[in-house]
Short mmCIF file of C-alpha atoms in Angstrom, two decimals:
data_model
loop_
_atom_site.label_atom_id
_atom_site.label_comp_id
_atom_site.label_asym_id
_atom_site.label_seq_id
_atom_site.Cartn_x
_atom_site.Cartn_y
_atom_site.Cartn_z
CA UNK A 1 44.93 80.08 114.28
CA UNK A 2 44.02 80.39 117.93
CA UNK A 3 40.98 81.42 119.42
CA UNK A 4 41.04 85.42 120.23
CA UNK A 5 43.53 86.05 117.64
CA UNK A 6 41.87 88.86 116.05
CA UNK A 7 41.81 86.58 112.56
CA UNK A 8 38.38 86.22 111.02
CA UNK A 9 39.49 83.85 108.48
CA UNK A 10 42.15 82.22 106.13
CA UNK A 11 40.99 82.36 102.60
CA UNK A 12 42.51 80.31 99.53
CA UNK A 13 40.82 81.41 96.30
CA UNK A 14 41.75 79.35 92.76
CA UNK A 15 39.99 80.37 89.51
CA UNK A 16 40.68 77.81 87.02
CA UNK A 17 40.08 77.32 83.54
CA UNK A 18 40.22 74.49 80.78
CA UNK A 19 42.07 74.76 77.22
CA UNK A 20 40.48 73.31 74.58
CA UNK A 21 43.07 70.75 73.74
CA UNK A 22 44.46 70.42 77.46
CA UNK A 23 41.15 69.76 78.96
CA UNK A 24 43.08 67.31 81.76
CA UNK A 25 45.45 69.88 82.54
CA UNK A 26 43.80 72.16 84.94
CA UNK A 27 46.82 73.57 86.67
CA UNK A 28 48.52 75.07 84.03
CA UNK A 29 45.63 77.32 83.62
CA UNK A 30 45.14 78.04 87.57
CA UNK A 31 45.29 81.42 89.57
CA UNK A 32 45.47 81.28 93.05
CA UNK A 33 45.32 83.37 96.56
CA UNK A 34 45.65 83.25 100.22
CA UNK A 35 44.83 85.52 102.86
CA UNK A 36 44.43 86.80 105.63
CA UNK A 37 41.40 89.05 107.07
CA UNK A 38 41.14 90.64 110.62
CA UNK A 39 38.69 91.59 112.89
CA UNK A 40 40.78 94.23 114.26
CA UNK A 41 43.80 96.35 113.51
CA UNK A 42 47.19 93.60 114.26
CA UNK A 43 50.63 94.87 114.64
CA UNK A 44 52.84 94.32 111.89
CA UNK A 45 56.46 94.75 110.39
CA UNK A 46 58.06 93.40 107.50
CA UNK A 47 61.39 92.84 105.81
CA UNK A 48 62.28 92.18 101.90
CA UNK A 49 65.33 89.80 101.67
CA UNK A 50 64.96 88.84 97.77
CA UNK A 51 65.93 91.53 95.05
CA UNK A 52 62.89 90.66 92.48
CA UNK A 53 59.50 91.59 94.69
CA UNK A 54 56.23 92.12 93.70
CA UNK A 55 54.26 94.10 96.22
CA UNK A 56 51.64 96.50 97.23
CA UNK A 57 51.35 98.64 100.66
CA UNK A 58 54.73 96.65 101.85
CA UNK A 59 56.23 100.06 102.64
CA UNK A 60 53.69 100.70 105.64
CA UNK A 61 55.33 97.60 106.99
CA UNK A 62 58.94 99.35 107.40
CA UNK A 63 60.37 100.71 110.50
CA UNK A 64 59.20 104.45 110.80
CA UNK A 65 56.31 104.74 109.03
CA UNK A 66 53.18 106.19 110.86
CA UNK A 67 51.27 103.16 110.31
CA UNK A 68 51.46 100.16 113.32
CA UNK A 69 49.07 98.02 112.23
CA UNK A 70 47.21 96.48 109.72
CA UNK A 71 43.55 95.17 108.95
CA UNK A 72 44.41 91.97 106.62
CA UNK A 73 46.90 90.20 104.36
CA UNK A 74 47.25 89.26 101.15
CA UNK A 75 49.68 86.72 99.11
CA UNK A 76 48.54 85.51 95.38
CA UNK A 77 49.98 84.78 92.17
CA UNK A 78 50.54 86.22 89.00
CA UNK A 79 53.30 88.46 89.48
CA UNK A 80 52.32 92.36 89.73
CA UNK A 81 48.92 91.21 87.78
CA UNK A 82 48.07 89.37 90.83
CA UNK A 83 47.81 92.70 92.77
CA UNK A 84 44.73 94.29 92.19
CA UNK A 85 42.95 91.24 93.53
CA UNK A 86 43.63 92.52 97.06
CA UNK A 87 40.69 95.45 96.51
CA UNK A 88 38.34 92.70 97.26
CA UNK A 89 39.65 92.37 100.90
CA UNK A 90 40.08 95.81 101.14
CA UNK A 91 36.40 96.54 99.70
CA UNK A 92 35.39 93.32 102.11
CA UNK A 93 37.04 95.18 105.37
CA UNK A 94 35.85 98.80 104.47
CA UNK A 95 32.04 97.64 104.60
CA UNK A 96 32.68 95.92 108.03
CA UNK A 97 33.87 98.98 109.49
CA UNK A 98 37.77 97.79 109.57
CA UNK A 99 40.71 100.42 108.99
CA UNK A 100 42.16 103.32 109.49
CA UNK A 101 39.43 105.70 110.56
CA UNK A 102 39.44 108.80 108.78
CA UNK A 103 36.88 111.69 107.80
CA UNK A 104 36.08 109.24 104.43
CA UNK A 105 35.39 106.40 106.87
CA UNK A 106 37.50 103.11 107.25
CA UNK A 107 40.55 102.99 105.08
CA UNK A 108 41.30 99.30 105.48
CA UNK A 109 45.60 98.68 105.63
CA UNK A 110 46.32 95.11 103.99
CA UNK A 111 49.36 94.72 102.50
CA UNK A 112 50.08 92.40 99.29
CA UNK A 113 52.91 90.29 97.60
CA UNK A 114 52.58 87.76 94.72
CA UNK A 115 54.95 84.99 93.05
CA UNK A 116 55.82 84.93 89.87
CA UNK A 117 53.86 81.49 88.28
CA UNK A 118 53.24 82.90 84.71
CA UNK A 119 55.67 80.33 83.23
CA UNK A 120 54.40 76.83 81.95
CA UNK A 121 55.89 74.27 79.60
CA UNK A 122 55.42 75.69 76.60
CA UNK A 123 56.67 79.49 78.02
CA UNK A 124 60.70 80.58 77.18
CA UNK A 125 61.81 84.07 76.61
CA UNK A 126 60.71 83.55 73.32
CA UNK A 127 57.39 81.98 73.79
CA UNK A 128 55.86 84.47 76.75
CA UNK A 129 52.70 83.28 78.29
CA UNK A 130 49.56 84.06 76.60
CA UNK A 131 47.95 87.18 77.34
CA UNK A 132 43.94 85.79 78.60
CA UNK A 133 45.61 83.85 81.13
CA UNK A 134 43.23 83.21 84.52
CA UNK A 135 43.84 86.31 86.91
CA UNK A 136 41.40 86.49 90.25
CA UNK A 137 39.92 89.80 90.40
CA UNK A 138 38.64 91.93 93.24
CA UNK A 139 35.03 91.01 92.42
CA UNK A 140 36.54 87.18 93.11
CA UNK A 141 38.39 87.67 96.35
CA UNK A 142 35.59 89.79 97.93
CA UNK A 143 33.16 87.24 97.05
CA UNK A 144 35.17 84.01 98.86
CA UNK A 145 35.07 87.05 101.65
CA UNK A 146 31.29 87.29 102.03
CA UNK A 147 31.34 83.68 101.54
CA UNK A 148 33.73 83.18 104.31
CA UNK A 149 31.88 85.96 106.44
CA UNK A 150 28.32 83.37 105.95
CA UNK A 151 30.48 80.42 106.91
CA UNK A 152 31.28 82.25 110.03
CA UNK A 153 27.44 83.18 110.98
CA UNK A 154 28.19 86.60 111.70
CA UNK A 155 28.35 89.51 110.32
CA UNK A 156 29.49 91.48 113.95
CA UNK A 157 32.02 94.74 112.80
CA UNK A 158 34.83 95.74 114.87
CA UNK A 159 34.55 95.72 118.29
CA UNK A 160 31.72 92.81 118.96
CA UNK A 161 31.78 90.77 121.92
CA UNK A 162 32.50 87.36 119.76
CA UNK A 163 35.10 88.91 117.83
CA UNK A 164 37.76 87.53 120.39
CA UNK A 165 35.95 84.55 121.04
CA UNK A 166 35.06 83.00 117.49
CA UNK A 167 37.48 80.53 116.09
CA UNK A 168 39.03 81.82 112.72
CA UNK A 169 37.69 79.11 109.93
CA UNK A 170 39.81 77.87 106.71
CA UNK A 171 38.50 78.24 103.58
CA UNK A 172 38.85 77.08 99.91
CA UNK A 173 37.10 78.75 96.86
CA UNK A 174 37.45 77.63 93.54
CA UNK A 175 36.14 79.66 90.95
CA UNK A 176 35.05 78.56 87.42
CA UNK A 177 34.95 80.76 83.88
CA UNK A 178 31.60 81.45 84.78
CA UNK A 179 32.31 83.84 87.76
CA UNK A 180 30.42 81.53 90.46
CA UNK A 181 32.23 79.51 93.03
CA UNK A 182 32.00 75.95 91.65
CA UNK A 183 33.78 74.44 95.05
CA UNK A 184 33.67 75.67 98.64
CA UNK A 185 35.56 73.91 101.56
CA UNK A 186 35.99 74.28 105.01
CA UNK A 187 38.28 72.90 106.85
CA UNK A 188 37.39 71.37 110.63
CA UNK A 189 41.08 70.30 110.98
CA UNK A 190 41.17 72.93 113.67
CA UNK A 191 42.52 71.80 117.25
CA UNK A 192 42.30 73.79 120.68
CA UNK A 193 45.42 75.44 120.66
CA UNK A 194 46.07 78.44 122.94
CA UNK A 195 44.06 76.64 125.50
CA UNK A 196 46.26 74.56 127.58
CA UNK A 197 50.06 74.28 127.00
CA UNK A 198 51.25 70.63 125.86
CA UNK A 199 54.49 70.61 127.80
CA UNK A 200 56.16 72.04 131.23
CA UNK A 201 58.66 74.68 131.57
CA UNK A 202 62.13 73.30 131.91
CA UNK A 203 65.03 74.51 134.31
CA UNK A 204 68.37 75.63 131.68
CA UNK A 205 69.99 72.85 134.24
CA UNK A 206 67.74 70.24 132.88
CA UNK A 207 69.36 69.88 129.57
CA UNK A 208 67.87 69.34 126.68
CA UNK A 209 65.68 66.31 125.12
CA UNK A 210 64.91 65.52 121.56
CA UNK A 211 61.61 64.32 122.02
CA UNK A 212 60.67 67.00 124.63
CA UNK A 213 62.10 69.83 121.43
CA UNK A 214 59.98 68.13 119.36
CA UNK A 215 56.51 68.15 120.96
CA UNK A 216 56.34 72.18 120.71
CA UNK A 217 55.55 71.53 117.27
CA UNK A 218 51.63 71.22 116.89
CA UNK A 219 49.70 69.64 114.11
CA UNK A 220 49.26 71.04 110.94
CA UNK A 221 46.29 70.58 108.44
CA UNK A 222 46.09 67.50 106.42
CA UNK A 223 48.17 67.73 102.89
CA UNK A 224 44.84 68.60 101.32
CA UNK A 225 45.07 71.82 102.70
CA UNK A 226 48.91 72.33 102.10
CA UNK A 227 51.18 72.10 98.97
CA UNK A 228 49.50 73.16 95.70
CA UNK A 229 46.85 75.19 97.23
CA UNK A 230 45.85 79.52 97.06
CA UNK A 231 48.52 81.00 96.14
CA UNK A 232 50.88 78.06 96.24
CA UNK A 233 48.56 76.22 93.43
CA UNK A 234 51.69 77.44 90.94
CA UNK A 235 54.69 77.35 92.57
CA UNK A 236 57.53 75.77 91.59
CA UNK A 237 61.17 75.10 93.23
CA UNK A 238 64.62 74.77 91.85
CA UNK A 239 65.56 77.73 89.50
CA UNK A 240 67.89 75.63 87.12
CA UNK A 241 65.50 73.58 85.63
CA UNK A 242 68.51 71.44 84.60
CA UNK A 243 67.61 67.88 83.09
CA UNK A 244 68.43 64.75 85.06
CA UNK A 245 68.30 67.40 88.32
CA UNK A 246 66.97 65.39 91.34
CA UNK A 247 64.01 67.40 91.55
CA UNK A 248 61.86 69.87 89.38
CA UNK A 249 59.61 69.43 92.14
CA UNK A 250 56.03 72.41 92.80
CA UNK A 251 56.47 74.69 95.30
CA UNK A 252 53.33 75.20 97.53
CA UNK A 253 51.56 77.00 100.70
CA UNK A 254 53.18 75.58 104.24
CA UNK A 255 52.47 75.75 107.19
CA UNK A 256 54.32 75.46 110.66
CA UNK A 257 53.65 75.93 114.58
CA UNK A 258 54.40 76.13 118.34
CA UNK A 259 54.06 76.69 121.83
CA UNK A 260 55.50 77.09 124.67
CA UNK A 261 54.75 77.86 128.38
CA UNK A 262 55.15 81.65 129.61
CA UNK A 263 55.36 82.92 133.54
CA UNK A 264 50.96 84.68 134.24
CA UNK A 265 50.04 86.18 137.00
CA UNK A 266 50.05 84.62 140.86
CA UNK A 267 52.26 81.75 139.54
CA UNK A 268 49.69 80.58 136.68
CA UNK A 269 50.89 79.07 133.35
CA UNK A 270 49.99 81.02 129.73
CA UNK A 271 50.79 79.20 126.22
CA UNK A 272 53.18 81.34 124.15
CA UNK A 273 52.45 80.61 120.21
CA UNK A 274 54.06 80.71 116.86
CA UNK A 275 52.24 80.67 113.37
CA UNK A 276 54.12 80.27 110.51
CA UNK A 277 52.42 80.50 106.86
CA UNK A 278 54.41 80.21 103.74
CA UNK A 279 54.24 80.53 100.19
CA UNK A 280 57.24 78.83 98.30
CA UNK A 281 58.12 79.41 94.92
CA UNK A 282 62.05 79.41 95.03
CA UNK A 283 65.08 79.48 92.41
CA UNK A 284 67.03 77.07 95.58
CA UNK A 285 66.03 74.08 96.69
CA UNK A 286 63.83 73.00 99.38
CA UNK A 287 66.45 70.68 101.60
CA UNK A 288 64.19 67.87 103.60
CA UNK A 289 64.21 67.40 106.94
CA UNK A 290 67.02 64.71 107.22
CA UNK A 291 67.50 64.64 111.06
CA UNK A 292 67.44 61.42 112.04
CA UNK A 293 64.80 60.28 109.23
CA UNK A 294 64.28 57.53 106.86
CA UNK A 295 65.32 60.05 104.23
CA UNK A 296 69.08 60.88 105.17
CA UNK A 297 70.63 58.37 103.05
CA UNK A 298 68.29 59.29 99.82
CA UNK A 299 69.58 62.74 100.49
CA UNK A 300 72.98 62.60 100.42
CA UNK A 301 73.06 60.31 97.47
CA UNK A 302 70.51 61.94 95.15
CA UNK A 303 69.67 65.64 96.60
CA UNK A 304 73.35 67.17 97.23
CA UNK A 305 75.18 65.42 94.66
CA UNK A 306 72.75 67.43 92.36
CA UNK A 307 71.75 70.60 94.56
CA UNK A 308 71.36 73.63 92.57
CA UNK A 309 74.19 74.85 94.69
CA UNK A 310 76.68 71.94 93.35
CA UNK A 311 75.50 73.45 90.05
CA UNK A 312 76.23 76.87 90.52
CA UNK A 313 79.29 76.15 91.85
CA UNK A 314 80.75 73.43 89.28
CA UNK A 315 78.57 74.24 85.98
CA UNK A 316 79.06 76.46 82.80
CA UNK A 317 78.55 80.37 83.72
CA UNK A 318 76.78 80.49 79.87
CA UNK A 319 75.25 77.41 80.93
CA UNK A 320 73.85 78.39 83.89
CA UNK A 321 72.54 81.74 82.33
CA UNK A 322 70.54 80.08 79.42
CA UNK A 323 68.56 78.01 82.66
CA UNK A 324 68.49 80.31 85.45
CA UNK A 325 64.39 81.37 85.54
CA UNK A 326 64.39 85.35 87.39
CA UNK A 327 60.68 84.53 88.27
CA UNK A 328 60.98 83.30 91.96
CA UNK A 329 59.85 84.52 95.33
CA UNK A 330 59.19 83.08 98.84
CA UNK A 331 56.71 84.73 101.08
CA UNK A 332 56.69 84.09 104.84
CA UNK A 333 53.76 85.31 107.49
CA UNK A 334 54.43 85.10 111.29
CA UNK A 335 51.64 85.12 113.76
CA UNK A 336 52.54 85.66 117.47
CA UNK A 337 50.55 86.17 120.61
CA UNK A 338 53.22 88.13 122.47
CA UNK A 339 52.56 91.47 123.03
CA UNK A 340 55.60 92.82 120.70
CA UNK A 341 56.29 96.26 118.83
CA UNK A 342 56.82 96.93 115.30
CA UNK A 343 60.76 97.40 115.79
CA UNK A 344 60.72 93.92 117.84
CA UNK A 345 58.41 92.52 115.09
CA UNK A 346 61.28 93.79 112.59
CA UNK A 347 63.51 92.26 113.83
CA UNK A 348 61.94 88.93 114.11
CA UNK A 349 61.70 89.25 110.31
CA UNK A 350 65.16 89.04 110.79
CA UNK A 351 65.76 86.24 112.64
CA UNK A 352 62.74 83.98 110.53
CA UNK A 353 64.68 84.84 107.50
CA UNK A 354 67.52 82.39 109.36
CA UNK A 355 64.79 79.44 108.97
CA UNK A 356 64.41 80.23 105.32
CA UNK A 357 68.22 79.94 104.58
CA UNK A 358 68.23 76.46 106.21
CA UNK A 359 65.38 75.47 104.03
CA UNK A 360 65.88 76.96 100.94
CA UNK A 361 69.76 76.93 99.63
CA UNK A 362 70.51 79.19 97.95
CA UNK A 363 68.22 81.93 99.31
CA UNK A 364 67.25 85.71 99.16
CA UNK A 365 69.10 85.74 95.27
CA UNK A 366 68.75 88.30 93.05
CA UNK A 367 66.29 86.18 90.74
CA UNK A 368 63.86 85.84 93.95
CA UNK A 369 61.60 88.61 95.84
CA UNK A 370 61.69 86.93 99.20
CA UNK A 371 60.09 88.57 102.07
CA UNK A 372 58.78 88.29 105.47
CA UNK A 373 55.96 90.16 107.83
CA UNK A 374 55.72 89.33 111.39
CA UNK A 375 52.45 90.10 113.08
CA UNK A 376 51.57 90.06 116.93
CA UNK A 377 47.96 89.68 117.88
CA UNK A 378 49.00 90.75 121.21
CA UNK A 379 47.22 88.08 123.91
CA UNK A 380 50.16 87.25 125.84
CA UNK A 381 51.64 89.84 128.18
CA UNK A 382 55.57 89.62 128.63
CA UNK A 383 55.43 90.94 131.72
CA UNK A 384 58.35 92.59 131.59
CA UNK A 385 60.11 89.94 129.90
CA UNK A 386 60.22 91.75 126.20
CA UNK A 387 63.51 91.04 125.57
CA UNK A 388 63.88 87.51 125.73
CA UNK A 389 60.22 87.18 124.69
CA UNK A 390 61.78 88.87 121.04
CA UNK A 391 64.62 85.84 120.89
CA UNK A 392 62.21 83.41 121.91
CA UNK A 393 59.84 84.13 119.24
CA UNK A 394 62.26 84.80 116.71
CA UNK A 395 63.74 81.38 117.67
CA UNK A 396 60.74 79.60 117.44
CA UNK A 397 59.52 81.24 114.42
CA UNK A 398 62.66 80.40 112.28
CA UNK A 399 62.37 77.06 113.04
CA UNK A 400 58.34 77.35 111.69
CA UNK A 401 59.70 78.91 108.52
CA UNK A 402 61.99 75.33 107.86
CA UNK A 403 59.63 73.46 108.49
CA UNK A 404 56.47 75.50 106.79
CA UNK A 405 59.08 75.25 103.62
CA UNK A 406 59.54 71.94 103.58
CA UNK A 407 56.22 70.86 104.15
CA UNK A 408 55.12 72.47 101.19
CA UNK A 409 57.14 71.34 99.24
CA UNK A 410 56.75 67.19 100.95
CA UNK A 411 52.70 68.20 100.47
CA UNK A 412 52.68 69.22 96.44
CA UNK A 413 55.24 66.29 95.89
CA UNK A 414 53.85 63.69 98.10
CA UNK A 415 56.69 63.20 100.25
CA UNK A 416 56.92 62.70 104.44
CA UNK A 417 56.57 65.96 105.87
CA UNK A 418 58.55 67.92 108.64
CA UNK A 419 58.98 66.02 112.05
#
């Protein structure tokens, strides 16, 4: 995230434990969490496309409601037992001063949505998961919070002068049984983005150029901070689960960006960005990126001629029923700088739900809780330019949300990721 974004941090939290005669098998036993925490109240809207959500405060997010904004936000695992784990952030946010402010004090707005990743090997609708399997608690996430909050030498409330100056850190927490953070990382993958825009404004006469299209995209973190990470530590992708299938690949936490040039004041140039964050764990598949890459020929001969589409479409119907797995759920986050309402922001839930479609096929099924929240952080001034501002980012941000998918998905299974 850029520099005056309004972000304090990005937090992934894992608490993992061992079973006694799976002591090498960590990630069956893994709970996981990633979010986000302000510094001051962001504009926000969101839109459910699956049927099967789990969710907490996503209502404040829907056109008409009194609330505009909110203080942080939270995606994790575990289904609904995953939920409670956002009190820590809000706990975290109400001591700095951050929310709603009321005659109790702060009342801190941070909506929540986890994916199902109860299910392991051994699970069936006969064999249900055990019951003392790892959840991350409140006590857990506020605690990668404060540690987050040392990381960032500060402990300024709203309204300090470095609050829109500070660069947001990355952080990873893993927890042990014993309740005390065994791991703590910080990523300095960071570049200077918002700073200077990487390419020039073109004239529509101009035409278009691959290569030029291509260079909006900006560097993501390294695969050590993508794929099976947070609250993608679980995930899984392709719903079927059929044997011989050309994947029964993990899901994972993606991530996607870009800028472009906007029109400032007396003629000056301003960076227009797009953040996409991602958290896949979908009954579709995730379809590579096979524009012109080495893996277009792979692709057509393994990964179509055994989609989970081609299965739907040609298999048993009682087949298909004793595999289908109704524990799926995709969860997109888009970060803009443009100054943008919450019926704009809306919309571009919308259009980003376009970029999951391409990604993920099939998408938004009833076995899967998909959703999307836009968020502006409101730098940028359209200048009267609000409407095409909306397609732009829209635009830009669907194309994130492919290639935030895939990634994820290329990160937890070692392949190439997104051009």
């Amino acid at each position: 995230m850029w520099v005056g974004s309004g972000l304090s941090f990005l937090c992934h939290v894992e608490r993992s434990r061992k079973r006694p005669k799976e002591e090498s098998d960590l990630q069956k036993d893994v709970a996981g969490a990633s979010f986000f925490a302000f510094d001051r109240p962001l504009k926000a809207a969101g839109r459910l496309f699956g049927a099967a959500p789990a969710t907490r405060d996503f209502d404040v997010l829907q056109a008409g409601n009194t609330v505009e904004s909110i203080h942080g936000l939270f995606f994790g695992g575990r289904s609904v037992f995953g939920l409670d784990a956002v009190g820590g952030l809000l706990a975290f946010q109400r001591e700095r001063g951050i929310g709603v402010s009321t005659e109790a004090g702060a009342i801190p707005v941070c909506p929540a949505a986890c994916i199902f990743d109860l299910a392991s090997k051994e699970t069936s609708p006969e064999v249900p998961p055990p019951d003392d399997f790892p959840v991350l608690s409140p006590q857990d996430i506020r605690r990668a919070c404060l540690e987050a909050q040392r990381l960032n030498g500060t402990k300024e409330t709203l309204g300090s002068s470095s609050d829109t100056q500070s660069r947001p850190i990355r952080l990873r927490c893993v927890l042990g049984e014993d309740n005390e953070a065994v791991e703590i990382q910080q990523c300095e993958c960071e570049d200077n983005r918002g700073t200077e825009p990487n390419q020039k404004r073109r004239s529509l006469s101009a035409g278009c150029s691959t290569s030029q299209a291509s260079s909006s995209f900006l560097p993501v973190p390294p695969s050590s901070w993508l794929g099976s990470i947070g609250a993608g530590v679980r995930a899984r992708c392709g719903g079927l689960r059929r044997p011989g299938c050309f994947q029964d690949p993990q899901g994972g936490w993606g991530e996607a960006r870009q800028q472009r040039t906007w029109p400032g004041h007396e003629e000056s140039q301003a960076t227009l960005l797009v953040e996409v964050y991602a958290v896949v764990n979908c009954f579709g598949d995730v379809i590579p990126n096979v524009r012109g890459g080495e893996h277009q020929a792979s692709f057509k001969e393994t990964e179509l001629t055994h989609s989970t589409a081609r299965l739907l479409r040609e298999s048993d119907p009682d087949e298909l029923m004793a595999r289908i797995t109704p524990e799926n759920t995709t969860l997109v986050a888009v970060f803009t700088n443009a100054v943008l309402d919450k019926v704009a922001l809306h919309r571009i839930c919308t259009m980003t739900a376009t970029g999951i479609a391409r990604a993920i096929r099939p998408a938004f099924t009833p076995v899967d809780g998909d959703l999307v929240v836009a968020l502006s952080t409101g730098e940028l001034q359209t200048h009267g330019k609000k409407l095409i501002a909306e397609i732009i980012v829209g635009s830009m941000a669907a194309e994130c949300a492919e290639k935030a998918i895939q990634n994820a998905v290329a990160a937890s299974n070692a392949r190439p990721r997104a051009a």
